[in-house]
XYZ file of C-alpha atoms in Angstrom:
683
model
C 0.023 -0.031 0.041
C 1.430 3.396 -1.031
C 1.802 6.268 1.392
C 0.801 9.758 0.246
C 2.189 11.621 3.278
C 4.951 14.159 2.738
C 8.173 13.986 4.766
C 8.529 17.767 4.428
C 4.984 18.412 5.795
C 5.477 15.975 8.660
C 8.812 17.577 9.628
C 7.366 21.127 9.560
C 4.507 19.881 11.670
C 6.877 18.448 14.282
C 9.265 21.439 14.101
C 6.879 24.424 13.692
C 9.752 26.984 13.893
C 11.144 25.832 10.583
C 10.629 28.064 7.515
C 10.841 26.609 3.999
C 12.694 28.211 1.166
C 12.688 27.829 -2.624
C 15.701 26.093 -4.247
C 16.442 25.541 -7.948
C 17.724 22.227 -9.163
C 21.259 23.478 -9.670
C 21.399 24.744 -6.092
C 20.179 21.373 -4.680
C 22.852 19.520 -6.724
C 25.559 21.849 -5.317
C 24.294 21.431 -1.744
C 24.042 17.651 -2.093
C 27.506 17.280 -3.516
C 29.002 19.435 -0.745
C 27.269 17.415 1.921
C 28.362 14.164 0.235
C 32.018 15.414 -0.014
C 31.892 15.923 3.792
C 31.218 12.202 4.123
C 34.043 11.297 1.699
C 36.550 13.597 3.506
C 35.556 12.489 7.063
C 36.976 9.758 9.243
C 33.955 8.785 11.372
C 31.304 6.518 9.624
C 28.055 8.487 9.419
C 24.398 7.641 8.650
C 23.440 8.551 5.091
C 19.843 8.582 3.828
C 19.116 9.750 0.248
C 15.793 9.865 -1.575
C 16.083 10.462 -5.389
C 12.426 10.630 -6.399
C 12.844 8.410 -9.491
C 15.353 5.826 -10.732
C 16.733 7.952 -13.562
C 17.849 10.658 -11.085
C 19.445 7.982 -8.921
C 21.448 6.561 -11.820
C 23.231 9.909 -12.289
C 24.664 9.660 -8.740
C 25.095 5.875 -8.266
C 28.891 6.033 -8.673
C 29.208 8.527 -5.804
C 27.162 6.377 -3.459
C 29.432 3.383 -4.170
C 32.288 5.543 -2.970
C 30.311 6.719 0.154
C 29.459 3.058 0.868
C 33.219 2.418 1.242
C 33.151 4.907 4.150
C 30.124 3.618 6.077
C 27.729 0.666 6.130
C 24.824 2.835 7.159
C 23.699 4.023 3.639
C 20.082 3.936 2.536
C 19.013 4.941 -0.994
C 15.357 5.383 -1.955
C 13.850 5.777 -5.472
C 10.761 4.850 -7.445
C 11.724 2.025 -9.818
C 11.522 2.567 -13.575
C 13.555 -0.274 -15.085
C 16.072 -2.099 -12.867
C 16.009 -0.400 -9.493
C 14.726 -2.764 -6.835
C 15.110 -3.603 -3.108
C 18.552 -4.888 -2.392
C 21.646 -4.747 -0.118
C 24.469 -4.722 -2.627
C 26.991 -1.981 -1.762
C 24.250 -0.215 0.255
C 20.589 -0.568 1.103
C 18.196 0.145 -1.794
C 14.590 0.823 -1.073
C 12.180 0.826 -4.093
C 9.057 2.729 -2.965
C 5.744 2.681 -4.669
C 5.500 5.091 -7.730
C 2.430 6.625 -6.132
C 4.176 7.294 -2.826
C 4.565 10.905 -1.734
C 8.312 10.461 -1.950
C 8.110 10.589 -5.787
C 7.836 14.430 -5.560
C 10.524 14.858 -2.856
C 14.289 15.128 -2.668
C 16.027 14.223 0.626
C 19.560 13.892 1.767
C 20.353 13.375 5.530
C 23.868 12.820 6.959
C 24.367 12.368 10.637
C 27.571 11.430 12.442
C 28.762 11.688 16.017
C 30.573 14.875 15.050
C 28.184 16.739 12.747
C 24.757 16.679 11.042
C 23.311 17.991 7.765
C 19.964 17.518 6.150
C 18.225 18.627 2.944
C 14.459 18.008 2.892
C 12.697 19.322 -0.174
C 9.554 18.768 -2.234
C 9.284 19.672 -5.892
C 7.130 22.722 -6.451
C 4.739 22.497 -9.414
C 2.956 25.604 -10.681
C -0.728 24.825 -11.504
C -0.419 26.388 -14.984
C 2.763 24.389 -15.711
C 1.056 21.147 -14.792
C -1.779 21.750 -17.213
C 0.775 22.542 -19.880
C 2.541 19.183 -19.617
C 4.955 20.122 -16.886
C 5.466 16.546 -15.964
C 7.399 15.932 -19.161
C 9.330 19.188 -18.827
C 10.240 18.643 -15.204
C 13.441 16.877 -16.172
C 14.864 20.111 -17.485
C 17.147 21.543 -14.793
C 16.415 25.120 -15.736
C 12.736 24.935 -14.838
C 12.717 22.566 -11.814
C 12.053 24.269 -8.428
C 11.869 22.857 -4.931
C 10.489 24.052 -1.662
C 12.251 22.837 1.464
C 14.656 23.006 4.345
C 18.525 22.917 4.565
C 20.049 22.920 8.026
C 22.901 21.719 10.231
C 20.554 21.553 13.297
C 21.102 18.090 14.779
C 17.612 17.893 16.251
C 15.963 18.616 12.909
C 18.297 16.130 11.140
C 17.409 13.401 13.682
C 13.678 14.101 13.262
C 13.940 13.870 9.467
C 15.977 10.651 9.777
C 13.258 9.071 12.010
C 10.554 10.012 9.478
C 12.479 8.404 6.653
C 13.289 5.318 8.787
C 9.588 4.781 9.189
C 9.109 4.886 5.414
C 12.026 2.507 4.904
C 10.722 0.030 7.399
C 7.319 0.175 5.600
C 8.894 -1.179 2.445
C 11.785 -3.250 3.970
C 10.888 -4.451 7.489
C 13.803 -6.856 7.447
C 16.129 -3.843 8.027
C 14.717 -3.386 11.554
C 17.943 -4.612 13.275
C 20.227 -2.469 11.133
C 18.105 0.680 11.664
C 18.041 -0.025 15.450
C 21.842 -0.075 15.387
C 21.918 3.299 13.596
C 19.482 4.802 16.125
C 21.464 3.677 19.123
C 25.028 4.428 17.846
C 24.425 7.531 15.816
C 21.081 9.231 16.488
C 21.377 8.782 20.282
C 24.904 10.353 20.567
C 25.272 12.617 23.591
C 25.400 16.324 22.901
C 28.641 16.837 24.794
C 30.387 14.321 22.406
C 29.500 16.411 19.337
C 32.337 18.588 18.117
C 31.709 21.992 16.511
C 32.232 21.460 12.763
C 34.186 24.184 10.898
C 32.104 25.332 7.948
C 35.082 26.372 5.837
C 35.613 23.122 3.884
C 31.868 22.704 3.365
C 31.547 26.288 2.123
C 34.511 25.842 -0.248
C 32.953 22.766 -1.794
C 29.586 24.392 -2.022
C 31.052 27.438 -3.847
C 32.970 25.108 -6.176
C 29.869 23.225 -7.140
C 27.833 26.390 -7.540
C 30.612 27.793 -9.817
C 30.666 24.580 -11.835
C 26.880 24.784 -12.166
C 27.073 28.435 -13.283
C 29.756 27.536 -15.821
C 27.619 24.775 -17.292
C 24.646 27.174 -17.366
C 26.800 29.832 -19.087
C 27.987 27.233 -21.603
C 24.411 26.254 -22.278
C 23.366 29.846 -22.733
C 26.263 30.391 -25.158
C 25.204 27.339 -27.146
C 21.680 28.555 -27.223
C 22.815 32.025 -28.251
C 24.982 30.581 -31.005
C 22.092 28.367 -32.179
C 19.773 31.388 -32.108
C 22.335 33.407 -34.043
C 22.659 30.681 -36.633
C 18.925 30.243 -36.981
C 18.385 34.009 -37.293
C 21.023 34.275 -40.018
C 19.757 31.232 -41.837
C 16.174 32.493 -41.523
C 17.138 35.879 -42.881
C 18.802 34.263 -45.960
C 15.842 31.886 -46.306
C 13.429 34.821 -46.171
C 15.400 36.657 -48.785
C 15.368 33.500 -50.990
C 11.567 33.210 -50.598
C 10.880 36.905 -51.154
C 13.254 37.652 -53.962
C 14.345 36.001 -57.156
C 17.191 38.414 -57.493
C 20.455 36.555 -56.677
C 22.415 39.795 -56.269
C 20.171 40.930 -53.364
C 20.350 37.589 -51.697
C 24.122 37.211 -52.029
C 24.686 40.773 -50.741
C 22.640 39.979 -47.664
C 24.490 36.691 -47.113
C 27.978 38.088 -47.173
C 27.079 41.168 -45.075
C 25.199 39.191 -42.394
C 27.785 36.423 -42.261
C 30.707 38.835 -42.035
C 29.025 40.847 -39.249
C 28.033 37.756 -37.203
C 31.422 36.099 -37.348
C 33.247 39.484 -37.144
C 35.874 38.533 -39.730
C 38.042 40.914 -41.738
C 36.566 39.971 -45.038
C 33.729 37.764 -46.316
C 33.651 37.058 -50.055
C 31.420 35.256 -52.518
C 32.212 34.605 -56.206
C 30.697 32.345 -58.780
C 33.043 29.699 -60.201
C 33.290 26.320 -61.824
C 35.814 23.557 -61.167
C 37.805 24.319 -64.337
C 37.937 28.157 -63.994
C 41.405 29.613 -63.893
C 40.134 32.686 -62.023
C 36.912 34.258 -60.745
C 35.743 37.815 -60.306
C 35.012 38.874 -56.704
C 31.373 40.025 -56.951
C 30.137 40.283 -53.345
C 32.172 41.421 -50.289
C 31.928 42.328 -46.650
C 34.841 44.344 -45.300
C 36.015 44.962 -41.733
C 37.791 48.123 -40.626
C 41.009 49.090 -42.404
C 40.967 46.101 -44.767
C 41.636 46.535 -48.548
C 38.802 45.686 -50.878
C 38.878 42.831 -53.402
C 35.653 43.748 -55.135
C 35.898 43.481 -58.890
C 39.318 41.796 -58.815
C 40.191 38.544 -60.599
C 40.991 35.993 -57.885
C 43.316 33.075 -58.864
C 41.850 29.611 -58.585
C 43.855 27.099 -60.636
C 47.068 28.238 -59.066
C 45.575 28.043 -55.508
C 46.076 24.588 -53.861
C 43.386 25.394 -51.295
C 40.765 25.866 -54.008
C 41.902 22.609 -55.633
C 41.588 20.720 -52.317
C 38.007 22.031 -51.784
C 37.082 21.063 -55.351
C 38.520 17.589 -54.972
C 37.110 16.843 -51.537
C 33.781 18.712 -51.942
C 33.928 20.052 -48.360
C 35.074 23.078 -46.408
C 38.749 23.880 -45.788
C 40.231 26.333 -43.337
C 43.743 27.502 -42.474
C 44.238 28.840 -39.009
C 47.549 30.543 -39.890
C 48.552 31.203 -43.416
C 52.101 32.103 -42.442
C 52.853 28.541 -41.349
C 50.822 26.447 -43.845
C 53.121 24.695 -46.272
C 50.543 24.721 -49.088
C 50.765 28.530 -49.111
C 54.431 29.128 -48.474
C 55.544 26.843 -51.341
C 52.961 27.843 -54.064
C 53.169 30.532 -56.647
C 50.209 32.186 -58.398
C 49.295 35.277 -60.385
C 48.373 38.527 -58.748
C 44.729 39.605 -58.903
C 44.007 42.186 -61.613
C 41.313 44.821 -61.124
C 38.389 44.869 -63.557
C 36.990 48.136 -64.963
C 34.273 48.145 -62.246
C 36.819 48.202 -59.394
C 38.830 50.980 -61.118
C 35.715 53.154 -61.197
C 34.721 52.259 -57.548
C 35.195 54.477 -54.543
C 37.452 51.938 -52.719
C 40.409 51.018 -54.861
C 42.879 48.540 -53.457
C 46.567 49.297 -53.700
C 48.226 47.589 -56.718
C 50.017 44.314 -56.107
C 53.749 44.668 -55.313
C 54.772 43.069 -58.643
C 52.974 43.318 -61.994
C 54.171 39.832 -63.029
C 53.631 37.050 -60.497
C 53.377 36.696 -56.719
C 53.851 33.705 -54.523
C 50.651 32.720 -52.678
C 52.429 33.716 -49.506
C 53.052 37.256 -50.802
C 49.391 37.344 -52.028
C 47.930 36.595 -48.573
C 50.390 39.060 -47.062
C 49.413 41.852 -49.413
C 45.655 41.285 -48.861
C 46.042 40.717 -45.093
C 44.805 37.103 -44.972
C 46.098 35.494 -41.743
C 43.291 32.956 -41.396
C 41.500 31.535 -44.411
C 38.153 29.611 -44.598
C 36.737 28.375 -47.936
C 33.311 26.764 -48.132
C 32.004 25.470 -51.505
C 28.482 26.292 -52.682
C 27.224 23.095 -54.140
C 24.026 21.751 -55.684
C 23.828 18.043 -56.298
C 27.607 17.832 -56.454
C 27.933 20.704 -58.936
C 30.135 23.636 -57.832
C 28.278 26.946 -58.158
C 30.552 29.248 -56.190
C 32.698 29.796 -53.179
C 32.331 31.595 -49.807
C 35.622 32.728 -48.364
C 36.273 34.217 -44.929
C 39.526 36.052 -44.261
C 40.455 36.820 -40.688
C 43.287 37.298 -38.265
C 45.277 34.377 -36.945
C 43.471 34.864 -33.584
C 40.129 34.592 -35.306
C 41.265 31.405 -37.125
C 42.137 29.782 -33.881
C 38.791 30.702 -32.390
C 36.624 29.299 -35.244
C 34.344 26.901 -33.503
C 32.424 23.960 -35.037
C 29.271 25.986 -34.646
C 30.785 28.812 -36.726
C 31.899 26.376 -39.465
C 28.438 24.712 -39.506
C 26.866 28.201 -39.750
C 28.902 29.016 -42.878
C 27.954 25.678 -44.357
C 24.271 26.302 -43.692
C 24.554 29.710 -45.421
C 26.341 28.090 -48.328
C 23.439 25.616 -48.656
C 20.943 28.480 -48.730
C 23.002 30.373 -51.306
C 23.138 27.268 -53.469
C 19.304 27.100 -53.267
C 19.078 30.816 -54.240
C 21.415 30.352 -57.226
C 19.529 27.324 -58.494
C 16.258 29.046 -57.941
C 17.446 32.089 -59.885
C 18.805 29.838 -62.649
C 15.502 27.953 -62.806
C 13.564 31.206 -62.952
C 15.785 32.473 -65.789
C 15.245 29.221 -67.726
C 11.491 29.498 -67.072
C 11.527 33.041 -68.368
C 13.369 31.932 -71.486
C 10.888 29.064 -71.883
C 8.003 31.423 -71.517
C 9.505 33.691 -74.185
C 9.895 30.672 -76.523
C 6.318 29.697 -75.818
C 5.157 33.242 -76.561
C 7.148 33.272 -79.799
C 5.634 29.947 -80.695
C 2.200 31.262 -80.091
C 2.893 34.294 -82.274
C 4.211 32.020 -84.916
C 1.109 29.930 -84.771
C -1.161 32.996 -84.956
C 0.852 34.461 -87.802
C 0.789 31.133 -89.596
C -2.976 31.022 -89.305
C -3.295 34.590 -90.535
C -0.849 34.097 -93.488
C -2.527 30.800 -94.425
C -5.885 32.516 -94.402
C -4.637 35.404 -96.504
C -1.794 34.339 -98.597
C -3.395 31.047 -99.640
C -7.039 31.841 -99.717
C -6.765 35.189 -101.639
C -4.804 33.863 -104.629
C -6.807 30.680 -104.735
C -10.002 32.734 -104.877
C -8.508 34.788 -107.722
C -7.446 31.713 -109.631
C -10.925 30.145 -109.091
C -12.761 33.268 -110.361
C -10.512 33.506 -113.412
C -10.902 29.842 -114.361
C -14.652 29.905 -113.784
C -14.955 33.012 -115.953
C -12.976 31.370 -118.763
C -15.003 28.196 -118.490
C -18.406 29.861 -118.394
C -17.747 32.606 -120.991
C -16.662 30.901 -124.229
C -17.299 34.128 -126.142
C -15.103 36.299 -123.875
C -13.036 38.811 -125.878
C -9.374 37.792 -126.399
C -8.036 40.833 -124.481
C -10.149 39.989 -121.360
C -9.210 36.279 -121.696
C -5.529 37.280 -121.643
C -6.087 39.383 -118.521
C -7.756 36.447 -116.770
C -4.931 34.066 -117.679
C -2.260 36.536 -116.507
C -4.040 37.040 -113.197
C -4.371 33.317 -112.574
C -0.747 32.703 -113.488
C 0.456 35.567 -111.209
C -1.432 34.258 -108.254
C -0.261 30.723 -108.987
C 3.319 32.004 -108.897
C 2.532 33.756 -105.577
C 1.305 30.406 -104.137
C 4.443 28.653 -105.423
C 6.743 31.216 -103.722
C 4.769 30.867 -100.518
C 5.146 27.106 -100.449
C 8.778 27.326 -101.507
C 9.550 29.738 -98.600
C 7.920 27.340 -96.117
C 9.925 24.429 -97.465
C 13.233 26.367 -97.590
C 12.954 27.657 -93.954
C 12.020 24.141 -92.771
C 15.090 22.673 -94.446
C 17.371 25.374 -93.072
C 16.092 25.043 -89.486
C 16.141 21.225 -89.497
C 19.788 21.129 -90.854
C 18.844 19.059 -93.845
C 20.687 21.431 -96.329
C 23.872 20.215 -98.002
C 26.218 23.127 -98.275
C 28.820 23.402 -101.060
C 31.019 26.400 -100.271
C 33.585 27.494 -102.826
C 35.472 30.667 -103.706
C 33.134 33.036 -105.639
C 33.424 36.476 -107.164
C 30.770 38.580 -105.451
C 30.261 40.839 -108.478
C 29.021 37.977 -110.604
C 26.409 36.974 -108.040
C 25.229 40.603 -107.741
C 24.945 41.046 -111.495
C 22.974 37.759 -111.790
C 20.460 38.857 -109.124
C 19.965 42.338 -110.580
C 19.517 40.910 -114.121
C 16.940 38.358 -112.815
C 15.082 41.037 -110.926
C 14.721 43.203 -114.020
C 13.666 40.240 -116.133
C 10.972 39.145 -113.805
C 9.548 42.629 -113.382
C 10.107 43.877 -116.997
C 6.498 44.928 -117.266
C 6.581 46.796 -113.977
C 8.273 50.047 -112.983
C 11.016 49.342 -110.501
C 13.072 51.824 -108.482
C 16.433 52.826 -109.912
C 18.944 49.997 -109.029
C 22.650 50.829 -108.913
C 25.616 48.674 -107.899
C 28.972 49.600 -106.361
C 30.817 46.257 -106.380
C 34.462 46.452 -107.294
C 35.483 43.443 -109.476
C 38.875 43.514 -107.708
C 37.352 42.623 -104.370
C 38.693 39.251 -102.978
C 36.623 36.125 -103.548
C 34.130 35.032 -100.856
C 33.788 31.522 -99.466
C 30.096 30.758 -99.991
C 27.547 28.417 -101.568
C 26.635 30.209 -104.797
C 23.005 29.035 -104.887
C 22.255 30.223 -101.343
C 24.158 33.459 -101.774
C 22.077 34.345 -104.762
C 18.995 33.471 -102.656
C 19.982 36.040 -99.966
C 20.724 38.722 -102.488
C 17.489 38.103 -104.368
C 15.304 38.272 -101.242
C 16.985 41.434 -99.898
C 16.796 43.147 -103.341
C 13.169 42.085 -103.752
C 12.308 43.531 -100.266
C 14.067 46.772 -101.114
C 12.158 47.185 -104.405
C 8.880 46.088 -102.840
C 8.965 48.809 -100.122
C 10.462 51.594 -102.328
C 8.377 53.780 -104.607
C 9.273 53.638 -108.397
C 10.761 57.162 -108.028
C 13.152 55.938 -105.256
C 16.543 54.358 -105.420
C 18.044 50.983 -104.414
C 21.821 50.564 -104.165
C 23.987 47.490 -103.745
C 27.412 48.206 -102.117
C 30.234 45.826 -101.306
C 33.413 46.542 -99.385
C 35.959 44.960 -97.078
C 34.946 44.405 -93.437
C 38.201 43.772 -91.632
C 40.861 41.358 -92.976
C 38.736 38.304 -93.141
C 35.231 39.430 -94.206
C 33.392 41.272 -96.997
C 30.366 43.340 -96.192
C 27.391 43.685 -98.585
C 24.798 46.445 -98.110
C 21.438 46.812 -99.840
C 20.194 50.351 -99.214
C 16.917 51.893 -100.300
C 15.084 55.151 -99.911
C 11.746 53.530 -99.213
C 9.368 53.034 -96.240
C 12.016 52.490 -93.571
C 11.747 50.604 -90.260
C 11.085 51.813 -86.767
C 14.326 51.645 -84.651
C 12.720 49.337 -82.091
C 11.915 46.770 -84.780
C 15.276 46.437 -86.434
C 15.835 43.050 -84.787
C 12.288 41.908 -84.883
C 12.140 42.033 -88.688
C 14.292 38.912 -88.816
C 11.743 36.811 -86.936
C 9.592 34.276 -88.752
C 6.225 35.588 -90.109
C 7.115 39.140 -89.110
C 5.178 41.638 -91.245
C 5.370 45.357 -90.497
C 1.795 46.152 -91.598
C 0.227 43.023 -90.159
C -0.896 39.938 -91.986
C -4.355 41.160 -92.961
C -3.917 44.852 -93.829
C -0.705 45.169 -95.720
C -0.356 46.763 -99.158
C 2.416 44.428 -100.338
C 2.486 40.681 -100.574
C 4.813 38.293 -98.844
C 4.928 35.697 -96.139
C 7.193 37.321 -93.648
C 9.723 34.486 -93.988
C 12.217 36.138 -96.338
C 14.403 37.818 -93.785
C 14.286 34.799 -91.461
C 15.566 32.670 -94.390
C 18.301 35.280 -95.053
C 19.545 35.137 -91.444
C 19.586 31.308 -91.470
C 21.676 31.273 -94.683
C 24.125 34.064 -93.742
C 24.734 32.489 -90.289
C 25.373 29.115 -91.864
C 27.840 30.691 -94.305
C 29.779 32.105 -91.366
C 28.611 35.764 -91.470
C 26.248 38.114 -89.759
C 23.224 40.078 -90.989
C 21.650 43.219 -89.492
C 19.438 46.191 -90.429
C 19.688 49.948 -89.953
C 17.014 52.661 -90.407
C 16.387 56.153 -89.132
C 12.646 55.409 -88.913
C 9.472 55.742 -90.881
C 9.983 56.916 -94.498
C 13.702 57.314 -93.887
C 14.814 54.314 -95.949
C 16.631 51.235 -94.664
C 19.953 49.474 -95.085
C 20.417 45.787 -94.740
C 24.037 44.579 -94.182
C 25.493 41.078 -94.182
C 29.018 39.808 -94.055
C 30.679 36.835 -95.769
C 34.101 35.247 -95.113
C 36.828 35.917 -97.622
C 38.117 32.766 -99.329
C 41.347 31.641 -97.823
C 42.874 30.653 -101.097
C 42.204 32.628 -104.291
C 42.521 30.347 -107.360
C 44.557 31.537 -110.229
C 42.507 32.644 -113.282
C 43.644 31.148 -116.588
C 42.896 32.819 -119.935
C 41.669 30.628 -122.751
C 43.175 31.278 -126.154
C 40.776 32.598 -128.841
C 41.542 31.085 -132.349
C 40.263 34.277 -134.039
C 42.799 36.382 -132.196
C 45.770 34.025 -132.522
C 48.594 35.892 -134.267
């Protein structure tokens, strides 16, 4: 049968002059250890009674009570069993009380000898609100456990407390009656005049020692909590920046500034890099006081053995003292060179001592790097960048594991930010491609509806008229046939443009480049244009192509196609009173530049690049005054690019004319021209 009575309440009832106090767990541990040390340091065997509430608290002190048992055979330990604790007499007397006993909430330690007495009788104090909040589970945390009780050297109080506990012990283990009777007669009944006055000095010294040890542990715990809070705050700030912004520059600026301030280093850097990069540009930087800036400088990588070690091992690396590290003192590298951005910046670092090459030792000396930490920014094993911390040798020696883990946590967040920004950029590019595809689809529908249906309707009307009107005058019949043939040719060109662009974009074209005289291709195109439009009034076409220009390396068929389409466009958008000019000249040592200039409609400056897109039509597909598919310039760009050149447009705006330029590579070898002998001119 369990007993619900409280030893503390019974003691206060018997000794009404006693006043209880509040003790924290750390104070009780210090008092208990000081009292136990008195036993270990004494020479007279005392009576020791300890009640530990539950078995798990007893296990923390079991080794001490084995040592105490070597000093005296009157040791009694009480606890509520949880796993292995049970009644027994090995080393000392163990008393397993019922888990529902009132002792489960109390902490007792009583030591009585013929020379001195000490007792600590306490009951754990539970706040009502804490109990409802699950305080039973939290009670094992030292910082929140409080006790109400009595601590005294009064021998009378100690004897009374011992008697109350003896009664509880005999309730659970009556077979200890004889041993307890011996303790009562030999220790509890000692005459007052035999009791010596105990000097409190040693006890107080031990108590202060344990209190200081407890305070040190508490301070260490607080430092750990503060470091964890600092780490979580910094990681949360970076995580918040990652969630709220897709701008990697903003995130990386926050990361280096926060990290540098928290760790109080001389310099915190981030730069993007890959494993094979020879150098990297310092993009983001935190600076301490009186430290030269590296922002905008090229930082050596391939000549840096520390960087190579990080790349190979895929983990952080730090050097506590760069002056003594053999990897630095024996390695040479190139000095960092400032970019244009750093030259224009407000803070400009002093130039390196030598314009040629510096040893790595001289490099760290010039940039004041005594301690060096490098943490890679990785994503699925891929190197995205590097975080570097530069500090003093003292800072390097004081880098704790928590600091290193913090930098690694930030590096992980930075990796997420970079991948997120990269994914967003890819998504933006994909969206642009989808939008372009949608525009292409819409333009294709519009062009199909206009460019196919309109000529087909004309052809159908002409043929129906010819079939239904056998007596149609010859002149009108000729007009009908001409209209039908013209629109049939228009349909043929449309289908041909579709097939040509499809072949070019799919790479199914076989190219046959050869050295060609540009003047012959230009003359062929101009002659063909005038022949096809001999019944129409064309703008004045002039050419300025020197026959002495070097040959170009091109496929003649496709070069003629480009010239024909550009010339056709120029004539189409230029009034008959206007002018079209074809000009060719050298463009550097390896290229020739061809320009088709006109005085026609012109192009808005913001559309000079758009005109080369597929299906682009300045007037819109359904309301233009000139025919065409909008594929001609797209075909020209494909051909010129495949021939190794570039094509672009220039225009001052509406009705200001336009100039289309493209370049072609000059043939590397100019074949010798041989002259055939003419029999009629043979001497």
